[in-house]
Coordinates of C-alpha atoms and ligand atoms in Angstrom, one line a residue:
M7 CA 0.0 0.1 0.1
K8 CA 1.3 3.5 -1.0
N9 CA 0.1 6.5 1.0
I10 CA -0.3 9.4 -1.4
L11 CA -1.0 12.8 0.0
I12 CA -3.4 15.1 -2.3
T13 CA -3.5 18.6 -1.1
G14 CA -6.4 20.9 -2.1
G15 CA -8.4 17.8 -2.6
A16 CA -11.8 19.2 -1.7
G17 CA -11.6 21.7 -4.5
F18 CA -12.6 21.7 -7.9
I19 CA -9.7 19.9 -9.9
G20 CA -8.4 18.3 -6.6
S21 CA -11.9 16.3 -5.7
H22 CA -11.9 15.2 -9.5
L23 CA -8.3 13.8 -8.8
A24 CA -9.0 12.3 -5.6
R25 CA -11.9 10.4 -7.0
L26 CA -9.8 9.0 -10.1
F27 CA -7.0 7.9 -7.9
V28 CA -9.2 6.2 -4.9
N29 CA -11.4 4.4 -7.5
K30 CA -8.5 3.4 -9.9
Y31 CA -5.7 2.4 -7.4
E32 CA -7.2 0.2 -4.6
D33 CA -3.7 -0.2 -3.6
Y34 CA -3.1 3.6 -2.7
H35 CA -4.3 5.1 0.4
I36 CA -5.1 8.7 -0.6
V37 CA -5.2 11.2 2.1
N38 CA -6.7 14.5 1.2
L39 CA -5.5 17.6 3.3
D40 CA -7.7 20.7 2.6
K41 CA -8.0 23.7 4.5
L42 CA -11.8 23.9 3.3
T43 CA -11.7 27.5 2.3
Y44 CA -14.7 29.0 0.5
A45 CA -13.8 26.9 -2.6
G46 CA -13.2 23.5 -0.7
N47 CA -16.4 21.6 -0.5
L48 CA -16.7 18.2 1.0
E49 CA -19.9 17.7 -0.8
N50 CA -17.8 17.0 -3.6
L51 CA -16.5 14.0 -2.4
T52 CA -19.5 12.2 -0.9
D53 CA -19.4 9.1 -3.2
I54 CA -15.7 8.4 -1.8
E55 CA -15.6 9.6 1.8
N56 CA -16.4 6.1 3.1
K57 CA -14.0 4.3 1.1
S58 CA -11.2 2.5 3.1
N59 CA -8.3 3.8 0.9
Y60 CA -9.6 7.3 1.4
T61 CA -8.7 9.5 4.4
F62 CA -9.8 13.4 4.8
V63 CA -7.6 15.7 7.0
K64 CA -8.6 19.3 7.4
G65 CA -5.4 21.5 7.6
D66 CA -3.2 24.3 6.3
I67 CA -0.2 23.8 4.0
C68 CA 1.1 26.9 5.6
D69 CA 1.1 25.4 9.0
G70 CA 5.0 23.7 9.1
P71 CA 4.5 21.7 12.3
F72 CA 1.2 20.4 11.3
L73 CA 2.7 19.3 7.8
K74 CA 5.6 17.7 9.6
S75 CA 3.3 15.5 12.0
L76 CA 1.1 14.7 9.0
F77 CA 4.2 13.2 7.1
E78 CA 5.3 11.5 10.3
Q79 CA 1.9 9.8 10.5
Y80 CA 1.5 8.7 7.1
D81 CA 5.0 8.3 5.6
F82 CA 3.9 9.5 2.2
D83 CA 5.3 7.9 -1.1
G84 CA 4.1 10.8 -3.4
V85 CA 2.4 14.0 -3.3
M86 CA -0.1 15.7 -5.8
H87 CA -0.1 19.4 -4.8
C88 CA -3.2 21.1 -6.0
A89 CA -4.1 23.6 -3.1
A90 CA -3.9 27.0 -4.1
E91 CA -5.9 30.3 -4.2
S92 CA -7.1 29.9 -7.7
H93 CA -9.4 32.9 -8.9
V94 CA -7.7 35.7 -10.8
D95 CA -10.4 38.4 -9.6
R96 CA -9.8 37.6 -5.9
S97 CA -6.1 37.9 -6.4
I98 CA -6.4 41.4 -7.8
K99 CA -8.4 42.2 -4.6
D100 CA -6.4 40.4 -2.0
P101 CA -2.9 39.4 -3.4
L102 CA -1.4 38.5 0.0
A103 CA -3.6 35.3 0.7
F104 CA -2.3 34.3 -2.9
I105 CA 1.4 34.8 -1.7
Q106 CA 0.6 33.2 1.6
T107 CA -1.0 29.9 0.3
N108 CA 0.6 29.4 -3.2
I109 CA 4.3 30.5 -2.4
V110 CA 4.7 30.1 1.3
G111 CA 2.3 27.1 1.5
T112 CA 4.1 25.4 -1.4
A113 CA 7.5 26.0 0.1
N114 CA 6.5 24.6 3.2
L115 CA 5.2 21.4 1.7
L116 CA 8.6 21.2 -0.4
H117 CA 10.7 21.7 2.8
T118 CA 8.5 19.2 4.9
A119 CA 8.7 16.4 2.2
K120 CA 12.4 17.0 1.6
N121 CA 13.1 16.9 5.2
H122 CA 11.0 13.6 5.8
W123 CA 12.5 12.0 2.8
E124 CA 15.9 13.1 3.2
G125 CA 18.6 10.7 2.2
N126 CA 16.1 8.3 0.5
F127 CA 14.2 9.9 -2.6
D128 CA 14.0 6.3 -4.3
G129 CA 10.6 5.9 -5.4
K130 CA 9.4 9.3 -4.0
R131 CA 7.6 11.9 -6.0
F132 CA 6.4 15.5 -5.5
Y133 CA 4.2 16.5 -8.3
H134 CA 3.2 20.3 -8.7
I135 CA 0.0 21.3 -10.4
S136 CA 0.3 24.4 -12.1
T137 CA -1.1 26.6 -14.6
D138 CA -0.5 28.2 -18.2
E139 CA -0.9 31.6 -16.7
V140 CA 2.6 31.6 -15.6
Y141 CA 3.7 32.1 -19.2
G142 CA 1.8 35.5 -19.5
S143 CA -0.4 36.6 -22.5
L144 CA -0.2 35.5 -26.3
E145 CA -1.0 37.8 -29.2
M146 CA -4.2 37.0 -30.8
G147 CA -3.7 34.4 -33.6
G148 CA 0.1 33.9 -32.5
G149 CA 2.1 31.2 -31.3
F150 CA 1.4 28.8 -28.3
F151 CA 3.1 28.2 -24.9
L152 CA 5.7 25.8 -24.9
E153 CA 7.4 24.1 -22.0
D154 CA 10.3 26.6 -22.6
T155 CA 8.5 29.7 -23.1
P156 CA 9.8 32.3 -20.7
Y157 CA 7.7 33.0 -17.6
D158 CA 5.9 36.3 -18.0
P159 CA 3.0 36.3 -15.1
R160 CA 1.1 39.4 -15.0
S161 CA -1.6 39.1 -12.1
P162 CA -1.0 38.4 -8.7
Y163 CA -2.3 35.0 -9.0
S164 CA 0.0 34.1 -11.9
A165 CA 3.1 35.7 -10.0
S166 CA 2.3 33.5 -7.2
K167 CA 2.0 30.2 -9.2
A168 CA 5.2 31.2 -11.2
S169 CA 6.9 31.7 -7.6
S170 CA 6.0 28.4 -6.4
D171 CA 7.2 26.7 -10.0
H172 CA 10.4 28.3 -9.5
L173 CA 10.6 26.9 -5.7
V174 CA 9.7 23.5 -7.1
R175 CA 12.5 23.5 -9.7
A176 CA 14.9 25.0 -7.3
F177 CA 14.4 21.9 -5.1
Y178 CA 15.2 19.5 -7.9
H179 CA 18.3 21.4 -9.1
T180 CA 19.8 22.2 -5.5
Y181 CA 18.7 19.0 -3.5
H182 CA 17.8 16.5 -6.4
F183 CA 14.4 16.5 -4.9
P184 CA 12.1 14.3 -7.1
V185 CA 9.8 16.8 -8.8
V186 CA 7.4 16.9 -11.7
I187 CA 5.4 19.8 -12.9
S188 CA 2.4 20.4 -15.3
N189 CA 1.0 23.6 -16.5
C190 CA -2.5 23.3 -17.6
S191 CA -4.9 25.5 -19.4
N192 CA -8.5 26.6 -18.4
N193 CA -10.4 23.6 -16.9
Y194 CA -14.2 23.4 -17.0
G195 CA -16.6 20.4 -15.7
E196 CA -18.6 19.6 -12.7
N197 CA -18.2 20.8 -9.4
Q198 CA -16.5 24.2 -10.3
F199 CA -17.0 26.9 -7.9
P200 CA -19.3 29.5 -9.3
E201 CA -16.9 32.4 -9.6
K202 CA -15.1 31.2 -12.8
L203 CA -16.7 32.1 -16.1
I204 CA -18.6 29.0 -17.2
P205 CA -20.2 28.0 -13.7
L206 CA -20.9 31.6 -12.9
F207 CA -22.5 32.0 -16.4
I208 CA -24.7 28.7 -15.7
N209 CA -25.9 30.0 -12.4
N210 CA -26.7 33.5 -13.7
I211 CA -28.7 31.9 -16.6
R212 CA -30.5 29.8 -14.4
H213 CA -31.5 32.9 -12.2
N214 CA -32.1 35.4 -15.1
R215 CA -29.2 37.5 -13.7
P216 CA -26.7 39.8 -15.7
L217 CA -23.9 38.0 -17.6
P218 CA -20.8 40.2 -16.8
V219 CA -18.6 40.2 -19.8
Y220 CA -15.2 41.8 -19.3
G221 CA -14.2 44.3 -21.7
K222 CA -15.2 43.4 -25.1
G223 CA -15.4 39.7 -24.8
I224 CA -12.7 39.2 -27.0
N225 CA -10.2 37.4 -24.6
V226 CA -9.4 33.7 -25.8
R227 CA -8.9 30.9 -23.2
D228 CA -7.9 27.1 -24.1
W229 CA -10.6 25.0 -22.5
L230 CA -10.1 21.4 -21.1
Y231 CA -12.5 19.1 -19.4
V232 CA -11.3 18.7 -15.7
Q233 CA -11.6 14.8 -16.0
D234 CA -9.0 15.0 -19.1
H235 CA -7.0 17.1 -17.0
C236 CA -6.9 14.3 -14.2
T237 CA -6.2 11.7 -16.8
A238 CA -3.2 13.8 -17.7
I239 CA -2.1 14.2 -14.2
D240 CA -2.5 10.3 -13.6
V241 CA 0.0 9.5 -16.6
I242 CA 2.5 12.2 -15.5
F243 CA 2.7 11.2 -11.9
H244 CA 3.3 7.7 -13.0
K245 CA 5.6 8.1 -16.0
G246 CA 6.7 11.6 -16.3
R247 CA 10.4 12.1 -16.1
L248 CA 11.7 13.7 -13.0
G249 CA 12.5 17.4 -13.2
E250 CA 10.4 17.7 -16.3
T251 CA 7.5 20.2 -17.1
Y252 CA 4.7 19.0 -19.2
N253 CA 2.2 21.3 -20.7
I254 CA -1.5 20.3 -20.6
G255 CA -4.0 21.6 -22.9
G256 CA -7.1 21.2 -25.2
H257 CA -6.0 22.7 -28.4
N258 CA -9.5 24.3 -27.9
E259 CA -9.6 28.1 -28.1
W260 CA -12.7 30.1 -27.7
Q261 CA -12.9 33.8 -27.6
N262 CA -15.1 34.5 -24.5
I263 CA -18.1 36.0 -26.2
D264 CA -18.3 32.9 -28.6
L265 CA -18.2 30.6 -25.7
I266 CA -20.9 32.7 -24.2
H267 CA -23.0 32.5 -26.9
L268 CA -22.6 28.6 -27.3
L269 CA -23.5 28.3 -23.6
I270 CA -26.5 30.4 -23.9
K271 CA -27.7 28.2 -26.8
Q272 CA -27.2 25.2 -24.6
M273 CA -28.9 26.5 -21.6
D274 CA -32.0 28.1 -23.4
Q275 CA -32.6 24.7 -25.0
K276 CA -32.0 22.7 -21.8
L277 CA -34.3 25.2 -19.9
G278 CA -37.0 25.2 -22.6
R279 CA -36.4 28.7 -23.2
A280 CA -37.1 30.3 -27.0
E281 CA -33.6 30.4 -28.7
G282 CA -31.5 33.3 -28.0
T283 CA -33.7 34.4 -25.1
S284 CA -30.7 34.6 -22.5
K285 CA -28.6 36.6 -24.8
E286 CA -30.5 39.7 -23.3
L287 CA -28.7 39.0 -20.0
I288 CA -25.3 39.7 -21.6
T289 CA -23.8 42.9 -19.7
Y290 CA -20.4 44.3 -20.7
V291 CA -18.8 45.6 -17.6
T292 CA -15.2 47.3 -16.9
D293 CA -12.4 44.9 -18.0
R294 CA -10.3 42.8 -15.5
A295 CA -7.2 44.9 -14.7
G296 CA -4.2 43.5 -16.5
H297 CA -6.6 41.1 -18.3
D298 CA -4.3 38.7 -20.2
L299 CA -5.5 38.5 -23.9
R300 CA -4.8 35.1 -25.1
Y301 CA -3.8 31.7 -23.5
A302 CA -3.2 28.6 -25.9
I303 CA -1.1 25.6 -25.0
D304 CA 1.0 23.2 -27.2
A305 CA 0.6 19.9 -25.4
T306 CA 2.8 18.1 -28.2
K307 CA 5.5 17.0 -25.4
L308 CA 2.9 15.3 -23.4
K309 CA 1.3 13.4 -26.3
D310 CA 4.7 12.4 -28.1
E311 CA 6.1 11.4 -24.8
L312 CA 3.5 9.9 -22.8
G313 CA 0.6 9.3 -25.2
W314 CA -2.1 11.7 -23.7
V315 CA -4.6 13.2 -25.5
P316 CA -8.0 14.7 -24.6
S317 CA -11.0 12.4 -24.7
L318 CA -14.0 14.9 -25.0
Q319 CA -15.1 17.5 -27.5
F320 CA -15.9 20.8 -26.1
E321 CA -19.6 21.0 -27.1
E322 CA -20.4 17.7 -25.6
G323 CA -18.3 18.5 -22.6
L324 CA -20.1 21.9 -22.0
S325 CA -23.4 20.0 -22.4
K326 CA -22.4 17.5 -19.7
T327 CA -21.4 20.1 -17.4
I328 CA -24.4 22.3 -17.8
D329 CA -26.7 18.9 -17.3
W330 CA -24.6 18.3 -14.1
Y331 CA -25.2 21.8 -12.7
L332 CA -29.1 21.7 -13.5
A333 CA -29.3 18.4 -11.9
N334 CA -27.3 19.7 -8.8
Q335 CA -29.1 23.0 -8.1
T336 CA -28.7 22.2 -4.4
W337 CA -25.2 22.1 -4.5
L338 CA -25.0 25.4 -6.4
D339 CA -27.5 26.8 -3.9
N340 CA -25.3 25.6 -0.8
V341 CA -22.1 27.0 -2.1
T342 CA -23.5 30.3 -2.9
S343 CA -26.2 30.8 -0.1
G344 CA -25.1 33.3 2.5
N345 CA -21.9 34.1 0.9
Y346 CA -23.3 34.7 -2.6
Q347 CA -23.3 38.4 -2.1
K348 CA -19.9 38.5 -0.6
Y349 CA -18.2 36.7 -3.5
Y350 CA -20.3 38.8 -5.9
D351 CA -19.1 41.9 -4.4
L352 CA -15.5 40.8 -4.1
Q353 CA -15.7 40.4 -8.0
Y354 CA -17.5 43.1 -9.3
A355 CA -17.5 46.0 -6.8
D356 CA -14.8 48.5 -7.1
R357 CA -12.8 46.5 -9.8
Ligands
LIG423 P1 -10.1 25.5 -6.4 O1 -9.8 27.0 -5.9 O2 -11.3 25.0 -6.7 O3 -9.6 24.6 -5.0 C1 -8.5 24.8 -4.3 C2 -8.5 23.9 -3.1 O4 -7.6 24.3 -2.4 C3 -9.7 24.2 -2.2 O5 -10.4 23.0 -1.8 C4 -9.2 24.9 -0.9 O6 -10.0 24.7 0.3 C5 -7.7 24.2 -0.9 N1 -7.0 25.3 -0.2 C6 -6.7 26.4 -0.3 N2 -5.8 27.2 0.5 C7 -5.5 25.9 1.3 C8 -4.4 25.9 2.2 N3 -3.5 27.0 2.6 N4 -4.2 24.7 2.7 C9 -4.7 23.7 2.4 N5 -5.9 23.8 1.3 C10 -6.0 24.8 0.8 O7 -9.1 25.3 -7.4 P2 -8.8 24.4 -8.7 O8 -9.5 25.2 -9.7 O9 -9.2 23.1 -8.4 O10 -7.2 24.5 -9.0 C11 -6.3 23.5 -8.3 C12 -5.0 23.7 -8.7 O11 -4.7 23.6 -10.1 C13 -4.4 24.9 -8.3 O12 -3.1 25.0 -8.1 C14 -4.6 25.8 -9.8 O13 -3.5 27.1 -9.8 C15 -4.2 24.7 -10.6 N6 -5.1 24.8 -12.1 C16 -6.4 25.3 -12.2 C17 -6.7 25.5 -13.5 C18 -8.4 25.9 -13.6 O14 -8.8 26.1 -14.5 N7 -9.1 25.8 -12.5 C19 -6.1 25.4 -14.6 C20 -4.6 25.2 -14.3 C21 -4.1 24.9 -13.1
LIG424 O1 -17.6 37.1 -14.8 C1 -16.5 37.0 -15.6 N1 -16.6 37.6 -16.8 C2 -15.8 37.4 -17.8 O2 -15.6 37.9 -18.8 C3 -15.5 35.9 -15.3 C4 -15.6 35.4 -14.0 C5 -14.5 35.7 -16.2 N2 -14.6 36.7 -17.4 C6 -13.5 36.1 -18.4 C7 -11.9 36.3 -18.0 C8 -11.3 35.6 -18.7 O3 -11.0 36.1 -19.8 O4 -13.6 34.9 -18.8 C9 -12.2 34.2 -18.9 C10 -12.2 33.1 -17.9 O5 -12.2 33.5 -16.7 P1 -11.9 32.8 -15.2 O6 -13.0 31.7 -15.3 O7 -11.9 33.7 -14.1 O8 -10.6 32.0 -15.6 P2 -9.0 32.6 -16.0 O9 -8.8 34.1 -15.2 O10 -8.8 32.4 -17.3 O11 -8.1 31.6 -15.0 C11 -8.4 30.2 -15.1 O12 -7.6 29.5 -15.8 C12 -6.3 29.3 -15.6 C13 -8.4 29.7 -13.7 O13 -9.3 30.4 -12.7 C14 -7.1 29.5 -13.0 O14 -7.2 29.1 -11.7 C15 -6.4 28.6 -13.9 O15 -5.0 28.6 -13.7

């Protein structure tokens, strides 16, 4: 039995990853460490919470003594590090929370794992889950992010993730600490907190609320279904070369406004509204400060080296995602109730 630590496993990507590993690898004991911030939700994990190879631990990656005792208790063989503050708009409002968790927390985790594994890194692996935003912003219709694209983060969020990537690589070069990193494009799918574009707009269409499109809606993102991200993580965790970085993406670029029109089309159909009804909810608002124009990943290295390709077409994945949110409106109401106004204000007031 191997003990594997997943950090941030109650969040969006982490919960899909925990489910995949718990169900696929019965010889792994998955320990999910999560602080349960506003973004962490144990409702995401009810189907695996009673499995014998799964344990949830509430805790903060910034708490060094706590991490040390957790490593002593479970003697982890591997770490998959997802815990982070992850929303760009929040990072503009409150950068220090991002620096604390994403930089200090990652440093703590690296330091604790290195000390615990000291002298014997054989068979050990520290996997850092990162983002394409560290590479900065691409021109419209220009090239793609490659693994050796120079870092050029432009928001407090992406700068904090870039810093954590640098720390992970520094541990590899300095201590031969066994790391692997992946940088992924925008994820979408079930259980994403409704502050990110797709679930926020699904929730707002459902309630006939305005759809706040930043700037002119021309920015481009490369969307990947969350379960495809997790299958990529699975293959990189097991077969990725130590010290390497792998880009993960869907080769699926959408200008925001085109994506919003597709979303409206699918939602109107599913809600029994006349086609195009929800277009009237589109509201152009002040642009996000420092809004990156375009992200696009070249995932050739991952395909050629490890054979990974995404499984789902976007229209199908989006339809599946909408179906999940409409079938799980209680989940949406629970995560937004009480604090809905708070996170709504955080995003849109005084931007
Ligand atoms: P999320 O915000 O949904 O979840 C983050 C989780 O981390 C939450 O469960 C939260 O409670 C937990 N957490 C936060 N601070 C913590 C702390 N100090 N200690 C312990 N747990 C803490 O994020 P997500 O969208 O699932 O992203 C997961 C990871 O993937 C992040 O590192 C993010 O940078 C990266 N990523 C996300 C995307 C995306 O599109 N969502 C794309 C590429 C990479
Ligand atoms: O209300 C909105 N209106 C709007 O026009 C929101 C929330 C977003 N947008 C735009 C901004 C972006 O161009 O939609 C695009 C997507 O925005 P987000 O969902 O906030 O994602 P993004 O900023 O691209 O970052 C995401 O992808 C990379 C994740 O949140 C990060 O965690 C990940 O690293």
